[in-house]
CSV table of C-alpha atoms in Angstrom, one decimal:
chain,number,residue,atom,x,y,z
A,1413,MET,CA,89.9,111.1,110.0
A,1414,GLU,CA,90.0,112.8,113.4
A,1415,GLN,CA,93.7,111.8,113.8
A,1416,SER,CA,94.6,113.0,110.4
A,1417,THR,CA,92.9,116.4,111.1
A,1418,GLY,CA,94.9,116.6,114.3
A,1419,ILE,CA,98.3,116.0,112.8
A,1420,GLU,CA,97.5,118.4,109.9
A,1421,GLN,CA,96.7,121.1,112.5
A,1422,ALA,CA,99.9,120.3,114.4
A,1423,LEU,CA,101.9,120.6,111.2
A,1424,ALA,CA,100.4,124.0,110.5
A,1425,LYS,CA,101.3,125.3,113.9
A,1426,ALA,CA,104.7,123.6,114.6
A,1427,LYS,CA,108.1,125.1,113.6
A,1428,ARG,CA,110.2,122.5,115.4
A,1429,ILE,CA,109.6,118.7,114.9
A,1430,HIS,CA,111.4,116.0,116.8
A,1431,PHE,CA,111.7,112.4,115.3
A,1432,ILE,CA,112.2,109.4,117.6
A,1433,GLY,CA,114.0,106.8,115.4
A,1434,ILE,CA,115.2,109.5,112.9
A,1435,GLY,CA,117.6,107.2,111.2
A,1436,GLY,CA,115.1,104.6,110.0
A,1437,SER,CA,114.6,104.2,106.2
A,1438,GLY,CA,111.0,105.2,106.6
A,1439,MET,CA,111.7,108.3,108.7
A,1440,CYS,CA,114.6,109.6,106.7
A,1441,PRO,CA,112.6,110.7,103.6
A,1442,LEU,CA,110.1,112.6,105.7
A,1443,VAL,CA,112.9,114.3,107.5
A,1444,GLU,CA,114.5,115.4,104.2
A,1445,ILE,CA,111.1,116.7,102.9
A,1446,LEU,CA,110.2,118.7,106.0
A,1447,HIS,CA,113.8,120.0,106.4
A,1448,GLY,CA,113.5,121.2,102.8
A,1449,GLU,CA,110.2,122.9,103.7
A,1450,GLY,CA,112.0,124.9,106.4
A,1451,TYR,CA,111.0,123.1,109.6
A,1452,ALA,CA,113.6,122.9,112.4
A,1453,ILE,CA,114.3,119.2,112.9
A,1454,THR,CA,115.8,117.3,115.7
A,1455,GLY,CA,115.9,113.6,116.4
A,1456,SER,CA,117.4,110.5,118.0
A,1457,ASP,CA,118.2,106.9,117.2
A,1458,ASN,CA,119.8,104.0,119.0
A,1459,ASN,CA,122.0,102.9,116.1
A,1460,GLU,CA,124.6,104.6,113.9
A,1461,SER,CA,123.7,104.2,110.2
A,1462,GLU,CA,124.3,105.6,106.8
A,1463,THR,CA,120.9,107.4,106.9
A,1464,LEU,CA,121.8,108.9,110.3
A,1465,SER,CA,125.0,110.3,108.8
A,1466,ARG,CA,123.2,111.7,105.8
A,1467,ILE,CA,120.7,113.4,108.1
A,1468,ARG,CA,123.5,115.0,110.2
A,1469,ALA,CA,125.1,116.2,107.0
A,1470,LEU,CA,122.0,118.4,106.5
A,1471,GLY,CA,122.9,120.2,109.7
A,1472,ILE,CA,120.2,118.3,111.7
A,1473,ASP,CA,120.8,117.6,115.4
A,1474,ALA,CA,120.4,113.8,115.4
A,1475,ARG,CA,121.5,112.3,118.7
A,1476,LEU,CA,122.6,108.7,119.5
A,1477,GLY,CA,120.6,107.2,122.4
A,1478,GLN,CA,117.0,107.8,123.3
A,1479,ARG,CA,116.3,109.8,126.5
A,1480,ALA,CA,113.4,111.8,127.8
A,1481,GLU,CA,115.4,115.1,127.6
A,1482,ASN,CA,115.8,114.8,123.8
A,1483,ILE,CA,112.2,116.1,123.2
A,1484,ALA,CA,112.8,119.4,124.9
A,1485,GLY,CA,111.5,122.3,122.8
A,1486,ALA,CA,109.6,120.1,120.3
A,1487,GLU,CA,106.2,121.3,119.0
A,1488,LEU,CA,105.4,118.1,117.2
A,1489,ILE,CA,106.9,114.6,117.9
A,1490,ILE,CA,107.0,111.8,115.3
A,1491,TYR,CA,108.0,108.2,116.2
A,1492,THR,CA,108.6,105.1,114.2
A,1493,ALA,CA,106.6,101.9,114.7
A,1494,ALA,CA,109.9,100.1,115.4
A,1495,VAL,CA,110.1,102.0,118.8
A,1496,LEU,CA,108.8,99.9,121.6
A,1497,ALA,CA,106.1,101.2,123.9
A,1498,ASP,CA,108.4,101.3,127.0
A,1499,ASN,CA,111.0,103.5,125.2
A,1500,PRO,CA,111.8,106.3,127.6
A,1501,GLU,CA,111.8,109.0,124.9
A,1502,LEU,CA,108.4,107.9,123.6
A,1503,ALA,CA,107.0,107.6,127.1
A,1504,ALA,CA,108.1,111.2,127.8
A,1505,ALA,CA,106.7,112.4,124.5
A,1506,LYS,CA,103.2,110.9,125.2
A,1507,ALA,CA,103.3,112.4,128.7
A,1508,SER,CA,104.4,115.8,127.6
A,1509,GLY,CA,101.2,117.1,126.0
A,1510,VAL,CA,103.1,117.8,122.8
A,1511,PRO,CA,101.2,116.4,119.8
A,1512,THR,CA,102.8,113.0,119.2
A,1513,TYR,CA,102.0,110.8,116.2
A,1514,GLU,CA,103.4,107.6,114.5
A,1515,ARG,CA,105.3,108.1,111.4
A,1516,ASN,CA,102.6,106.9,109.1
A,1517,ALA,CA,100.1,109.5,110.3
A,1518,LEU,CA,102.6,112.2,109.2
A,1519,LEU,CA,103.0,110.5,105.8
A,1520,GLY,CA,99.2,110.3,105.4
A,1521,ALA,CA,99.0,114.1,106.1
A,1522,LEU,CA,101.6,114.8,103.5
A,1523,THR,CA,99.8,112.7,100.9
A,1524,ARG,CA,96.7,115.0,101.2
A,1525,ARG,CA,98.7,118.0,100.1
A,1526,TYR,CA,99.0,117.0,96.5
A,1527,ALA,CA,96.6,116.9,93.6
A,1528,ASN,CA,98.2,113.7,92.2
A,1529,CYS,CA,99.5,111.4,94.9
A,1530,VAL,CA,100.8,108.0,93.5
A,1531,CYS,CA,101.2,105.4,96.2
A,1532,VAL,CA,103.1,102.2,95.3
A,1533,CYS,CA,102.4,99.1,97.3
A,1534,GLY,CA,103.0,95.4,97.1
A,1535,THR,CA,104.9,92.7,99.0
A,1536,HIS,CA,107.9,92.9,96.7
A,1537,GLY,CA,109.5,95.6,94.6
A,1538,LYS,CA,108.1,98.7,96.3
A,1539,THR,CA,111.4,100.6,96.7
A,1540,THR,CA,112.7,99.8,93.2
A,1541,THR,CA,109.4,100.7,91.5
A,1542,THR,CA,109.0,103.9,93.6
A,1543,ALA,CA,112.5,105.0,92.8
A,1544,MET,CA,112.1,104.2,89.1
A,1545,LEU,CA,108.8,106.1,88.9
A,1546,THR,CA,110.4,109.1,90.7
A,1547,GLN,CA,113.3,109.1,88.2
A,1548,ILE,CA,111.0,109.0,85.2
A,1549,MET,CA,108.9,111.9,86.6
A,1550,HIS,CA,112.0,113.9,87.4
A,1551,THR,CA,113.3,113.3,83.9
A,1552,ALA,CA,109.9,114.4,82.5
A,1553,GLY,CA,110.2,117.7,84.4
A,1554,LEU,CA,107.2,116.9,86.6
A,1555,LYS,CA,109.1,117.9,89.7
A,1556,PRO,CA,107.6,115.3,92.1
A,1557,THR,CA,107.9,115.2,95.8
A,1558,ALA,CA,108.9,111.6,96.8
A,1559,VAL,CA,109.1,109.3,99.7
A,1560,ILE,CA,111.3,106.2,98.9
A,1561,GLY,CA,112.4,103.4,101.2
A,1562,GLY,CA,115.9,103.5,99.6
A,1563,LYS,CA,118.4,106.1,98.4
A,1564,LEU,CA,117.8,107.3,94.9
A,1565,PRO,CA,121.3,107.7,93.3
A,1566,LEU,CA,120.0,110.5,91.1
A,1567,THR,CA,119.6,112.8,94.2
A,1568,GLY,CA,121.5,110.8,96.9
A,1569,THR,CA,118.4,111.0,99.1
A,1570,ASN,CA,115.4,109.0,100.2
A,1571,GLY,CA,113.1,112.0,100.0
A,1572,ILE,CA,112.7,114.8,97.4
A,1573,THR,CA,110.9,118.0,98.0
A,1574,GLY,CA,109.4,118.9,94.6
A,1575,CYS,CA,107.4,122.0,93.6
A,1576,GLY,CA,104.8,120.4,91.4
A,1577,GLU,CA,101.4,118.8,92.0
A,1578,HIS,CA,102.8,115.2,92.1
A,1579,MET,CA,103.8,113.1,95.0
A,1580,VAL,CA,105.3,109.6,94.8
A,1581,VAL,CA,105.1,107.4,97.9
A,1582,GLU,CA,106.3,104.0,98.8
A,1583,ALA,CA,103.3,102.5,100.7
A,1584,CYS,CA,103.8,99.6,103.1
A,1585,GLU,CA,101.2,97.1,104.1
A,1586,PHE,CA,102.9,96.4,107.5
A,1587,GLN,CA,100.2,96.5,110.2
A,1588,ASP,CA,97.9,98.2,107.6
A,1589,HIS,CA,100.0,101.4,107.6
A,1590,PHE,CA,99.1,102.1,104.0
A,1591,LEU,CA,95.5,102.5,105.0
A,1592,GLN,CA,96.4,105.9,106.6
A,1593,LEU,CA,97.4,107.3,103.2
A,1594,SER,CA,95.3,109.1,100.6
A,1595,PRO,CA,96.2,107.9,97.2
A,1596,ASP,CA,94.9,109.4,94.0
A,1597,VAL,CA,96.6,106.6,92.1
A,1598,ALA,CA,97.2,103.2,93.8
A,1599,VAL,CA,99.8,100.9,92.3
A,1600,ILE,CA,99.7,97.3,93.4
A,1601,LEU,CA,102.8,95.3,92.4
A,1602,ASN,CA,101.9,91.9,93.9
A,1603,VAL,CA,100.3,90.3,97.0
A,1604,ASP,CA,102.2,87.6,98.7
A,1605,GLU,CA,102.2,86.1,102.2
A,1606,ASP,CA,104.3,88.3,104.5
A,1607,HIS,CA,103.7,90.0,107.9
A,1608,MET,CA,101.6,87.0,108.7
A,1609,GLU,CA,102.1,87.5,112.4
A,1610,TYR,CA,99.7,90.4,111.9
A,1611,PHE,CA,97.4,89.4,109.1
A,1612,LYS,CA,97.2,85.7,110.2
A,1613,THR,CA,95.5,84.6,106.9
A,1614,LEU,CA,96.0,85.3,103.2
A,1615,ASP,CA,92.3,86.3,103.0
A,1616,LYS,CA,92.9,89.1,105.5
A,1617,LEU,CA,96.0,90.2,103.7
A,1618,VAL,CA,94.1,90.3,100.4
A,1619,ALA,CA,91.3,92.2,102.1
A,1620,SER,CA,93.7,94.9,103.2
A,1621,PHE,CA,95.0,95.4,99.7
A,1622,ARG,CA,91.4,95.6,98.5
A,1623,ALA,CA,90.8,98.3,101.1
A,1624,PHE,CA,93.8,100.2,99.9
A,1625,ALA,CA,92.8,100.0,96.2
A,1626,SER,CA,89.3,101.2,97.1
A,1627,MET,CA,90.8,104.4,98.6
A,1628,ALA,CA,92.3,105.5,95.3
A,1629,THR,CA,90.3,108.5,94.0
A,1630,LYS,CA,91.3,108.2,90.3
A,1631,THR,CA,93.1,105.1,89.2
A,1632,VAL,CA,94.2,101.6,90.3
A,1633,ILE,CA,97.3,100.2,88.4
A,1634,TYR,CA,97.8,96.6,89.2
A,1635,ASN,CA,99.6,93.4,88.2
A,1636,GLY,CA,97.3,91.5,85.9
A,1637,ASP,CA,99.6,88.4,86.1
A,1638,ASP,CA,99.3,88.0,89.9
A,1639,ALA,CA,96.3,85.9,91.1
A,1640,ASN,CA,96.2,87.4,94.6
A,1641,THR,CA,96.3,90.9,93.2
A,1642,ARG,CA,93.5,90.2,90.8
A,1643,GLU,CA,91.5,88.8,93.8
A,1644,ALA,CA,92.2,92.0,95.8
A,1645,LEU,CA,90.7,94.1,92.9
A,1646,GLU,CA,87.4,92.2,92.9
A,1647,GLY,CA,84.6,94.5,93.8
A,1648,VAL,CA,86.8,97.6,93.6
A,1649,ASN,CA,84.9,100.1,91.4
A,1650,GLY,CA,83.5,103.5,92.4
A,1651,GLY,CA,84.3,105.1,89.0
A,1652,LYS,CA,88.0,104.4,89.3
A,1653,LYS,CA,90.0,103.6,86.2
A,1654,HIS,CA,91.6,100.1,86.2
A,1655,ILE,CA,94.9,99.7,84.4
A,1656,THR,CA,96.7,96.4,84.3
A,1657,PHE,CA,100.3,95.6,83.6
A,1658,GLY,CA,102.1,92.3,83.0
A,1659,ARG,CA,103.6,89.9,80.4
A,1660,SER,CA,100.4,87.9,79.6
A,1661,GLN,CA,97.8,88.8,76.9
A,1662,GLY,CA,95.0,91.1,78.0
A,1663,ASN,CA,97.2,93.5,80.1
A,1664,ILE,CA,96.9,97.1,79.1
A,1665,PHE,CA,100.7,97.7,79.6
A,1666,ARG,CA,102.5,94.6,78.4
A,1667,ALA,CA,106.1,93.4,78.0
A,1668,VAL,CA,106.5,91.4,74.8
A,1669,ASN,CA,109.5,89.6,73.4
A,1670,VAL,CA,111.4,89.7,76.7
A,1671,ARG,CA,115.1,88.9,76.2
A,1672,MET,CA,117.9,88.6,78.7
A,1673,ARG,CA,121.5,89.9,78.2
A,1674,GLY,CA,123.0,88.1,81.1
A,1675,ALA,CA,121.0,89.3,84.1
A,1676,PHE,CA,119.6,92.3,82.3
A,1677,ALA,CA,116.2,92.3,80.5
A,1678,SER,CA,114.9,94.2,77.5
A,1679,TYR,CA,111.4,94.0,76.1
A,1680,ASN,CA,108.9,95.6,73.6
A,1681,LEU,CA,106.5,97.9,75.5
A,1682,HIS,CA,102.9,97.5,74.3
A,1683,TYR,CA,100.0,99.7,75.2
A,1684,HIS,CA,96.5,98.3,74.3
A,1685,GLY,CA,98.3,96.0,71.9
A,1686,GLU,CA,100.2,98.7,70.2
A,1687,LEU,CA,104.0,98.8,70.2
A,1688,LEU,CA,105.4,101.9,71.8
A,1689,THR,CA,109.1,101.3,72.1
A,1690,ARG,CA,111.8,98.9,73.3
A,1691,ILE,CA,112.8,99.1,76.9
A,1692,ASN,CA,116.3,98.2,78.1
A,1693,LEU,CA,116.7,97.7,81.8
A,1694,ARG,CA,119.9,98.7,83.7
A,1695,VAL,CA,118.9,96.8,86.9
A,1696,PRO,CA,119.5,93.0,87.1
A,1697,GLY,CA,116.8,90.4,87.3
A,1698,VAL,CA,113.8,89.5,85.1
A,1699,HIS,CA,111.5,90.5,88.1
A,1700,ASN,CA,112.3,94.1,87.2
A,1701,VAL,CA,110.3,93.8,84.0
A,1702,SER,CA,107.2,93.8,86.1
A,1703,ASN,CA,108.5,96.7,88.3
A,1704,SER,CA,109.3,98.8,85.2
A,1705,LEU,CA,105.9,98.2,83.6
A,1706,ALA,CA,104.2,99.5,86.8
A,1707,ALA,CA,106.5,102.5,86.9
A,1708,ILE,CA,105.8,103.3,83.2
A,1709,ALA,CA,102.1,102.9,83.6
A,1710,ALA,CA,102.0,105.3,86.7
A,1711,ALA,CA,104.3,107.8,85.0
A,1712,MET,CA,102.2,108.0,81.8
A,1713,CYS,CA,99.1,108.3,83.9
A,1714,SER,CA,100.8,111.3,85.5
A,1715,GLY,CA,101.7,113.1,82.3
A,1716,ALA,CA,105.0,111.6,81.3
A,1717,SER,CA,105.6,110.7,77.6
A,1718,VAL,CA,106.8,107.4,76.2
A,1719,LEU,CA,110.2,109.1,75.5
A,1720,ASP,CA,110.4,110.3,79.1
A,1721,CYS,CA,109.7,106.8,80.3
A,1722,GLU,CA,112.4,105.3,78.0
A,1723,LYS,CA,115.0,107.9,79.1
A,1724,GLY,CA,114.1,107.5,82.8
A,1725,ILE,CA,114.2,103.7,82.8
A,1726,GLU,CA,117.5,103.5,80.8
A,1727,THR,CA,119.3,105.9,83.2
A,1728,PHE,CA,118.0,104.1,86.3
A,1729,ARG,CA,120.6,101.9,87.8
A,1730,GLY,CA,118.8,100.9,91.0
A,1731,ALA,CA,118.0,102.3,94.4
A,1732,GLY,CA,120.3,102.0,97.5
A,1733,ARG,CA,120.5,98.6,98.9
A,1734,ARG,CA,118.7,97.0,95.9
A,1735,PHE,CA,121.4,94.9,94.3
A,1736,GLU,CA,123.7,97.8,94.9
A,1737,ILE,CA,127.3,97.1,93.7
A,1738,LEU,CA,129.6,98.5,96.4
A,1739,GLY,CA,132.9,97.8,94.6
A,1740,GLN,CA,135.5,95.3,93.6
A,1741,TYR,CA,138.2,94.2,96.0
A,1742,HIS,CA,141.1,91.9,94.8
A,1743,GLY,CA,138.9,90.7,92.0
A,1744,ILE,CA,135.9,90.0,94.4
A,1745,THR,CA,132.7,91.9,93.7
A,1746,LEU,CA,130.8,93.1,96.7
A,1747,ALA,CA,127.0,93.9,96.5
A,1748,ASP,CA,124.3,94.6,99.0
A,1749,ASP,CA,120.5,93.9,98.8
A,1750,TYR,CA,117.5,94.6,101.0
A,1751,ALA,CA,115.9,91.2,100.3
A,1752,HIS,CA,114.4,89.6,103.4
A,1753,HIS,CA,111.5,87.5,102.1
A,1754,PRO,CA,112.2,84.2,100.3
A,1755,LYS,CA,110.8,85.5,96.9
A,1756,GLU,CA,113.0,88.5,97.1
A,1757,LEU,CA,116.0,86.4,98.0
A,1758,GLU,CA,115.2,84.1,95.1
A,1759,ALA,CA,115.0,87.1,92.7
A,1760,ALA,CA,118.3,88.5,93.9
A,1761,LEU,CA,120.2,85.2,93.9
A,1762,THR,CA,118.8,84.1,90.5
A,1763,ALA,CA,120.0,87.4,89.0
A,1764,ALA,CA,123.4,86.9,90.6
A,1765,ARG,CA,123.7,83.5,89.1
A,1766,GLN,CA,123.1,84.9,85.7
A,1767,MET,CA,126.0,87.3,86.0
A,1768,ASN,CA,128.7,84.7,85.3
A,1769,PHE,CA,130.7,85.0,88.5
A,1770,ARG,CA,132.9,82.1,89.7
A,1771,LYS,CA,130.9,81.7,92.8
A,1772,VAL,CA,128.0,83.5,94.5
A,1773,TRP,CA,128.2,84.1,98.2
A,1774,ALA,CA,125.0,84.8,100.1
A,1775,VAL,CA,125.6,86.5,103.4
A,1776,PHE,CA,122.1,86.6,105.0
A,1777,GLN,CA,120.8,88.2,108.2
A,1778,PRO,CA,117.2,86.8,108.8
A,1779,PHE,CA,114.8,89.6,109.9
A,1780,THR,CA,112.1,88.9,112.6
A,1781,PHE,CA,111.6,85.6,114.4
A,1782,SER,CA,108.1,85.1,113.1
A,1783,ARG,CA,109.1,85.3,109.4
A,1784,THR,CA,112.1,83.1,109.9
A,1785,ALA,CA,110.0,80.4,111.7
A,1786,LEU,CA,107.0,80.5,109.4
A,1787,LEU,CA,109.1,80.5,106.2
A,1788,MET,CA,112.1,78.4,107.3
A,1789,ASP,CA,111.8,75.8,104.5
A,1790,GLU,CA,111.4,78.4,101.8
A,1791,PHE,CA,114.4,80.3,103.1
A,1792,ALA,CA,116.5,77.1,102.9
A,1793,ARG,CA,115.2,76.4,99.4
A,1794,VAL,CA,116.1,79.8,97.9
A,1795,LEU,CA,119.4,80.3,99.8
A,1796,ALA,CA,120.6,77.1,98.2
A,1797,ILE,CA,120.7,78.9,94.9
A,1798,ALA,CA,123.9,80.5,96.1
A,1799,ASP,CA,127.2,78.5,96.0
A,1800,GLU,CA,128.1,79.5,99.5
A,1801,VAL,CA,125.8,80.6,102.3
A,1802,VAL,CA,126.9,82.5,105.4
A,1803,LEU,CA,124.2,83.3,108.1
A,1804,THR,CA,124.2,85.7,111.0
A,1805,ARG,CA,121.9,85.7,114.0
A,1806,ILE,CA,118.3,86.8,113.5
A,1807,MET,CA,117.5,90.4,113.9
A,1808,GLY,CA,114.3,90.3,116.0
A,1809,SER,CA,113.5,94.0,115.7
A,1810,ARG,CA,110.2,94.6,117.3
A,1811,GLU,CA,109.6,91.0,118.2
A,1812,VAL,CA,110.3,88.7,121.2
A,1813,ASN,CA,111.5,85.2,120.2
A,1814,THR,CA,108.4,83.2,121.4
A,1815,TYR,CA,109.1,80.8,118.5
A,1816,GLY,CA,112.4,79.6,119.9
A,1817,VAL,CA,113.9,80.0,116.4
A,1818,THR,CA,117.6,80.5,115.6
A,1819,ALA,CA,119.7,81.1,112.5
A,1820,ALA,CA,121.5,77.8,113.4
A,1821,GLN,CA,118.3,75.9,112.7
A,1822,LEU,CA,118.2,77.4,109.2
A,1823,ALA,CA,121.9,76.6,108.7
A,1824,GLU,CA,121.2,72.9,109.5
A,1825,LYS,CA,119.0,72.8,106.4
A,1826,LEU,CA,121.8,74.2,104.2
A,1827,PRO,CA,124.7,71.6,104.2
A,1828,GLY,CA,128.1,73.4,104.0
A,1829,SER,CA,126.7,76.7,105.2
A,1830,ALA,CA,128.4,78.7,108.0
A,1831,CYS,CA,126.6,80.5,110.8
A,1832,PHE,CA,128.0,83.2,113.1
A,1833,GLU,CA,126.6,85.3,115.9
A,1834,GLU,CA,128.6,88.5,115.1
A,1835,PHE,CA,129.1,90.3,111.8
A,1836,GLU,CA,132.9,90.6,112.5
A,1837,GLU,CA,133.1,86.8,112.5
A,1838,ALA,CA,131.0,86.5,109.3
A,1839,ALA,CA,133.1,89.2,107.5
A,1840,GLY,CA,136.3,87.5,108.5
A,1841,TYR,CA,135.2,84.1,107.3
A,1842,VAL,CA,134.1,85.5,103.9
A,1843,VAL,CA,137.3,87.6,103.4
A,1844,ALA,CA,139.4,84.5,104.2
A,1845,GLN,CA,137.5,82.2,101.8
A,1846,ALA,CA,136.3,84.2,98.8
A,1847,GLN,CA,138.3,84.1,95.7
A,1848,PRO,CA,138.8,86.5,92.7
A,1849,GLY,CA,135.9,86.2,90.3
A,1850,ASP,CA,133.4,85.7,93.2
A,1851,LEU,CA,130.4,87.8,94.0
A,1852,VAL,CA,129.6,88.4,97.7
A,1853,ILE,CA,126.2,89.8,98.3
A,1854,THR,CA,124.9,90.8,101.8
A,1855,LEU,CA,121.2,90.2,102.1
A,1856,GLY,CA,118.6,91.4,104.6
A,1857,CYS,CA,116.6,94.5,105.7
A,1858,GLY,CA,118.3,94.9,109.0
A,1859,ASP,CA,121.9,96.1,109.4
A,1860,ILE,CA,123.7,93.4,107.5
A,1861,TYR,CA,125.3,96.1,105.3
A,1862,LYS,CA,127.6,96.7,108.3
A,1863,ALA,CA,129.2,93.2,107.6
A,1864,GLY,CA,129.9,94.4,104.0
A,1865,LYS,CA,131.7,97.5,105.4
A,1866,MET,CA,133.8,95.3,107.7
A,1867,MET,CA,134.8,93.2,104.6
A,1868,ILE,CA,135.9,96.3,102.8
A,1869,GLU,CA,138.0,97.4,105.9
A,1870,LYS,CA,139.6,94.0,105.9
A,1871,TRP,CA,140.3,94.0,102.2
A,1872,ALA,CA,141.5,97.6,102.1
A,1873,PRO,CA,144.9,97.3,103.8
A,1874,ALA,CA,146.0,94.6,101.2
A,1875,ALA,CA,144.7,96.9,98.5
A,1876,GLY,CA,147.1,99.6,99.7
């Protein structure tokens, strides 16, 4: 609480805020919100990206390269957890005497400004559900402020500065970051083994979600079909309302008579056993039935009507990098997805197989050495859903490769797959081999989307 008070005081005093790692998907929405509130923003990043370009388009000075002199003039400094401790800009910030906080402390401070803060957490589906909920609330005229891990096509941004009492936040369990937030409504989509280099055991992971649920001041909305989520809710009371969603009997919000039209689901929405309406999803994959139920439950708890939910869901066509169709080139469809855990890859590739393409190409960049090593066999199992698999080297991010793991080891478990060190090689291979009628989908939460851009550049001359 002492830290949260400190950053709230710093926010009240500061006029100029500097972001170290400004182009990150978690930083971008906070930048957009504070820029909209009138703060002068500067920042830096080590990599060019779409988010960095979007931030610059707002007139923000976002520099490439992280150096001590970048913090000059800042009255508050925010850094992303992805920045290593020996980063020269971060070291200068901590030595400067200027209030310096990790990104999640800032997010926590923002969540305390709103009367109804809805925080969406879970191992899978956070971005899609948060974006879907934001779209419903926007459609309903509730004017939410939002922090989303992907771009919402409705606004073209990750962050929305609303003028109402509502805030919608994507809440991440990584290193218990979500425990710095102050939810009025906590939404728990699922609890699955991830970030185990930090949590170590499933029991500790479940305990963190239990702590998060306990922080909700009003309501906990959770997946009644997920055993780990139900376990996390054991002992969570304190006068909170408990609302379940799912496909099985007994859930308060329930999907009944689920039907698939290719990769797209529709279902009857029931509330306490009563039929409300029929929901037609415009995002692929049966897993989005659960995500949409969570979004509808949270929206209705925030004042949206059934009609608002129906309209919001049926106009929602996905968040950026969530099975995002980038275009069609010479009869080959190119898509991009953030999936980086085996269950997310399984959902994306299963949906892809239901879309009647000649072949499905999975171009996957593994993210972090620990996840790749610990879940190697699961990665091999789900990538085999694709007809063709192309791997790139592992993006280690914040980790050192103490596991001795490589993408080539994963490739050995996938007969017929190809493995490349550089995106340029992977893109060239796919462009040379893919045929009209194929779907090529780049997969991973790192910068694999750059390989997709390279493919487009290689295809473009022939298109002309």
